[in-house]
Tab-separated table of C-alpha atoms in Angstrom:
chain	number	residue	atom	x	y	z
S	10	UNK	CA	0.000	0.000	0.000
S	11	UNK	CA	1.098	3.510	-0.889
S	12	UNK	CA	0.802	6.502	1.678
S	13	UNK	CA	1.459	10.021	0.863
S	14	UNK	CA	3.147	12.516	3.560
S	15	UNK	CA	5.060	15.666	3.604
S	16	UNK	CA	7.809	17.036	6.191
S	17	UNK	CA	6.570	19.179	8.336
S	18	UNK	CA	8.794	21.473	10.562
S	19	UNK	CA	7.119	22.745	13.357
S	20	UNK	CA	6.332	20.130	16.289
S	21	UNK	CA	4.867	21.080	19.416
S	22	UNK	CA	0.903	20.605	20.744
S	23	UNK	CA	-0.012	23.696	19.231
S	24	UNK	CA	1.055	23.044	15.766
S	25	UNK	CA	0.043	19.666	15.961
S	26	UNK	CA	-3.513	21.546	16.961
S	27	UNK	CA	-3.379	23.534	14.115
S	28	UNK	CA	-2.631	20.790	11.456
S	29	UNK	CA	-5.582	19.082	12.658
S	30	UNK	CA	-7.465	21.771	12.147
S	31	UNK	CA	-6.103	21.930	8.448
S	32	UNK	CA	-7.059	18.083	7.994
S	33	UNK	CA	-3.682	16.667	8.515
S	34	UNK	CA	-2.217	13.956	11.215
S	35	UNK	CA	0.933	14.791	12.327
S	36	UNK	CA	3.389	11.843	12.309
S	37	UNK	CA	7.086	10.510	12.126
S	38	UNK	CA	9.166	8.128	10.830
S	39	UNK	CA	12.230	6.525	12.372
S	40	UNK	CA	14.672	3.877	12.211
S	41	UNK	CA	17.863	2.808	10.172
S	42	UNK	CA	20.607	4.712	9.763
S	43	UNK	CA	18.776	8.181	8.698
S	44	UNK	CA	17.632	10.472	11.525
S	45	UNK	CA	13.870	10.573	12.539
S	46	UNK	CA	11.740	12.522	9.990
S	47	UNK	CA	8.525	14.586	11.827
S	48	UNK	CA	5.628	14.427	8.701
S	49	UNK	CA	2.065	15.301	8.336
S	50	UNK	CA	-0.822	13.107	6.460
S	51	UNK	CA	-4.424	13.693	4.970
S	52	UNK	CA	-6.737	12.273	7.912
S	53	UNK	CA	-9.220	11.140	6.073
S	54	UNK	CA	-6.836	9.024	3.870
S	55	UNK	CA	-5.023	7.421	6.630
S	56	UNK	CA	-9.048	7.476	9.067
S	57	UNK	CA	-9.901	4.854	6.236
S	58	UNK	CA	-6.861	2.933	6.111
S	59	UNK	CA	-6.578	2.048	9.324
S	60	UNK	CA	-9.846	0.473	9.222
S	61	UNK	CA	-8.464	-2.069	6.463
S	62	UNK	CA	-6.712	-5.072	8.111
S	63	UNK	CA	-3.747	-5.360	5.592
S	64	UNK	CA	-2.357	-1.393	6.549
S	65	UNK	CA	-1.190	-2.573	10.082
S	66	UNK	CA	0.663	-6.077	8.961
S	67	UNK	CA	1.724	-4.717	5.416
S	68	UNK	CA	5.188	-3.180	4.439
S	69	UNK	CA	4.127	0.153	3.323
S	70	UNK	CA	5.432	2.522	0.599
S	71	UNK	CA	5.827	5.663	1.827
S	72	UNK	CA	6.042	9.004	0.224
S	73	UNK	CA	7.648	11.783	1.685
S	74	UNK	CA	7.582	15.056	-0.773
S	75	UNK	CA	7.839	12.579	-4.035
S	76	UNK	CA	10.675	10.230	-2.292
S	77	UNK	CA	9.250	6.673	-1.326
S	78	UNK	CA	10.431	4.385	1.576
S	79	UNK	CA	9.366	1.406	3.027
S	80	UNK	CA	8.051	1.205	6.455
S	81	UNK	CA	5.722	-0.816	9.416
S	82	UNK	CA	3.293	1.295	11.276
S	83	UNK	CA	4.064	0.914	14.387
S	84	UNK	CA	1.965	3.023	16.477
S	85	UNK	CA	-0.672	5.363	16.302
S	86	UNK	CA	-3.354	6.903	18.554
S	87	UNK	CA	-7.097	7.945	18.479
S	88	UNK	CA	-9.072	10.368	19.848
S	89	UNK	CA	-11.626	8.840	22.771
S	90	UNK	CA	-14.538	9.816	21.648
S	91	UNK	CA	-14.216	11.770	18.286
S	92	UNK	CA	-13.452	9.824	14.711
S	93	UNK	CA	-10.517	11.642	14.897
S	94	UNK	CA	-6.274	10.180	14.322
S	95	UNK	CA	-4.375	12.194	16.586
S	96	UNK	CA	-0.608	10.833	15.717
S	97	UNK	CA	0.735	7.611	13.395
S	98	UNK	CA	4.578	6.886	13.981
S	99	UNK	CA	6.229	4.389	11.490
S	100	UNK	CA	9.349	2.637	10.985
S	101	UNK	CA	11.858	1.935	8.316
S	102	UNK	CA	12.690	-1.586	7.094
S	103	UNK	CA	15.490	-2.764	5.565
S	104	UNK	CA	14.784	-5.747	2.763
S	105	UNK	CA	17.541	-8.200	4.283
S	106	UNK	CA	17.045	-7.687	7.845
S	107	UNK	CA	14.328	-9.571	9.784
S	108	UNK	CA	11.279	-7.512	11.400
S	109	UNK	CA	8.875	-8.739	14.089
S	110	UNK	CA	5.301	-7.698	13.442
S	111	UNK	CA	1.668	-8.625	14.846
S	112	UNK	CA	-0.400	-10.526	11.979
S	113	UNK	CA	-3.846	-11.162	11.880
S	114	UNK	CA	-5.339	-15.087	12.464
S	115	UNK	CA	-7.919	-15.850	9.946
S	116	UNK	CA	-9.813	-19.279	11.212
S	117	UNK	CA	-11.307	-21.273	8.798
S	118	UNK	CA	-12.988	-24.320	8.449
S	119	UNK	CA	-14.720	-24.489	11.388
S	120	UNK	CA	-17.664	-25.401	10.125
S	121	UNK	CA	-16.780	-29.276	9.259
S	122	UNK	CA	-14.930	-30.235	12.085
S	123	UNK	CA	-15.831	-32.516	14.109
S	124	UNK	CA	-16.607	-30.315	17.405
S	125	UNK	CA	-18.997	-28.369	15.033
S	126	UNK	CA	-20.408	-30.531	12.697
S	127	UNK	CA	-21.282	-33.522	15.189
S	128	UNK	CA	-21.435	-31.891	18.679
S	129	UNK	CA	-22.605	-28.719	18.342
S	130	UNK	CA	-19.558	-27.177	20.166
S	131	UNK	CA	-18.849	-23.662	20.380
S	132	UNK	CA	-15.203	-22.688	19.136
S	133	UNK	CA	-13.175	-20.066	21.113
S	134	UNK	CA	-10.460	-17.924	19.067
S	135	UNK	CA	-8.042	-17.460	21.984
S	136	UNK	CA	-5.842	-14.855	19.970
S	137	UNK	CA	-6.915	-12.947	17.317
S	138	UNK	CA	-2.799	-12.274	16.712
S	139	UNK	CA	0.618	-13.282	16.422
S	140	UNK	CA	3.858	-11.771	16.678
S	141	UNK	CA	6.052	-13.385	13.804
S	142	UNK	CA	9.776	-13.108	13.035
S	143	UNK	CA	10.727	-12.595	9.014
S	144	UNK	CA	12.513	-11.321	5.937
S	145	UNK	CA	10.417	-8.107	5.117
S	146	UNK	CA	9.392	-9.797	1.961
S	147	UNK	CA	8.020	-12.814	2.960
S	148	UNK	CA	5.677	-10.620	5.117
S	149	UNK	CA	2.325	-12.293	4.813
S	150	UNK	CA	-1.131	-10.272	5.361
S	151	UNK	CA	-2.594	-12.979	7.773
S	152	UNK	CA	-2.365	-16.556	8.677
S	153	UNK	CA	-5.064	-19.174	8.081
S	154	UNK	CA	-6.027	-21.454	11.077
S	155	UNK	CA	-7.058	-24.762	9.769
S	156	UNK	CA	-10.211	-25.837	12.440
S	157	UNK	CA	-11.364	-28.510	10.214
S	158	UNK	CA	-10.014	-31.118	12.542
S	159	UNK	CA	-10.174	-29.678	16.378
S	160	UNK	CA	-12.717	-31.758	18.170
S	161	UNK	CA	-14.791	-31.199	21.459
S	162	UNK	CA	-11.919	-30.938	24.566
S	163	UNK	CA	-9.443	-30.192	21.829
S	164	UNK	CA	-7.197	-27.118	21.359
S	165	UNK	CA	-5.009	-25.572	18.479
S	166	UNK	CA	-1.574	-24.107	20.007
S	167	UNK	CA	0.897	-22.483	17.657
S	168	UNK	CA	2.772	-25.556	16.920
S	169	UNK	CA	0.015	-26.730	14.760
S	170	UNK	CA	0.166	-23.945	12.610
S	171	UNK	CA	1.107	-23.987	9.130
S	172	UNK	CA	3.429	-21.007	8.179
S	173	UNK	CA	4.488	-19.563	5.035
S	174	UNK	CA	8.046	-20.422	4.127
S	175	UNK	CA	10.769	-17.886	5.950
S	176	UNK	CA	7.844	-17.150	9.144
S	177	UNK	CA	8.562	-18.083	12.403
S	178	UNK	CA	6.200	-17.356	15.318
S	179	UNK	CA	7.578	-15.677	18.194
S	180	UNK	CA	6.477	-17.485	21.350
S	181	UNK	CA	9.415	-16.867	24.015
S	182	UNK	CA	9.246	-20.579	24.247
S	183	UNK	CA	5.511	-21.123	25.062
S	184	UNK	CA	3.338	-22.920	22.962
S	185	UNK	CA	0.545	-20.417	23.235
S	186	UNK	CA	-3.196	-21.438	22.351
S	187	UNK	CA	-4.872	-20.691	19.440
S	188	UNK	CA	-8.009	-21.998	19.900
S	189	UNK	CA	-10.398	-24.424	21.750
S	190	UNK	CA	-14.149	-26.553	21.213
S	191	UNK	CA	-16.413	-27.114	24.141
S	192	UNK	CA	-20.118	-27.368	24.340
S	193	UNK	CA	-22.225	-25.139	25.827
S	194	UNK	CA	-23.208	-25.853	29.056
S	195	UNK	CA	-26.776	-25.658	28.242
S	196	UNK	CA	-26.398	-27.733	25.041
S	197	UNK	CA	-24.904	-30.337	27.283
S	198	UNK	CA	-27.490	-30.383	29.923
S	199	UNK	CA	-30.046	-30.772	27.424
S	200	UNK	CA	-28.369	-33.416	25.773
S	201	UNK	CA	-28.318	-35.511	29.567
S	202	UNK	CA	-31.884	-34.958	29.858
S	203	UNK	CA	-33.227	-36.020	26.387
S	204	UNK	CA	-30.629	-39.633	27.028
S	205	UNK	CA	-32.700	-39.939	30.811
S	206	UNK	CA	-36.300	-39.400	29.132
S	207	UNK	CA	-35.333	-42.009	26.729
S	208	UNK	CA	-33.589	-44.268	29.080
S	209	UNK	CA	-37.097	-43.749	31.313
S	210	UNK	CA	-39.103	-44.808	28.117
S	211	UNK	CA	-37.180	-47.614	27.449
S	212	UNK	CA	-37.473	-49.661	31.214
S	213	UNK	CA	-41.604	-48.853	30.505
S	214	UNK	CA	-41.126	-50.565	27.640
């Protein structure tokens, strides 16, 4: 994804104010060997983009008064109340050395497996997240969860995941769940007293 941004000079809550005013963000981007750059953004280009999935687990291309760069965004904060971006900081990549970045779990599949399908269980997406280690380029926008085979009692943990080539997770060593079936306690109460009422019709028999 492209983003457009221009330098800005001035820094300081009052001329961050006023560019907000104006319909910019105020920003900055740091990292590698240049010095941090202070830079200002159309709002309501970046409002929209953070609401697409891809702009925060993406290497960006951005382009700083007609001189492009690629970068992570790394931060950036919202007003409480008010639709409104207050600040977006980013950082510079370099192709051949490894980043660590939050990527989105996509689950799929749930809908065959066996907790579904024959036991009416109720799957729980533990993290929505993951922090993965890799080569800029081999960056992927998300990772599928394959639930077609989790079962009722089961779990997924990041060890059963299947990553692109180049990805690691990292898990500091822990084998963090992904995702787990149970049924309802309800569903499973009703299920105990349908099996009495037909064990009681069967002894009248």
């Amino acid at each position: 994804m492209k983003v457009i941004a221009f330098k800005r000079e001035l820094q300081g809550s009052g001329a961050s104010r006023r560019l907000r005013i104006s319909g910019q963000t105020p920003g900055i981007v740091y990292g590698g060997a240049e010095a941090p750059v202070l830079i200002s953004l159309d709002h309501n280009a970046l409002y929209h983009a953070l609401k697409k999935e891809v702009f925060h687990s993406s290497i960006l291309e951005l382009e700083i008064d007609g001189v492009s760069q690629q970068v992570l965004l790394r931060d950036f904060q919202v007003h409480a109340y008010k639709q409104l971006v207050l600040h977006a900081d980013f950082q510079r990549v370099d192709a051949k050395q490894a980043i660590h970045v939050k990527v989105a779990l996509h689950f799929i599949n749930a809908d065959v497996s066996p907790a579904v399908k024959l036991h009416g269980a109720t799957i729980s997406h533990v993290a929505n997240e993951i922090e993965v280690s890799c080569l800029p380029g081999q960056l992927p926008e998300f990772i599928n969860v394959d639930l077609s085979n989790i079962d009722v009692g089961h779990s997924l943990h990041v060890g059963d995941l299947v990553l692109p080539a180049g990805v690691t997770v990292v898990t500091h060593g822990a084998n963090l769940t992904i995702a787990t079936a149970s049924v309802p306690a309800g569903h499973v109460a009703a299920e105990a007293e349908a099996e009495a009422a037909a064990a009681v019709e069967a002894d009248k028999k």
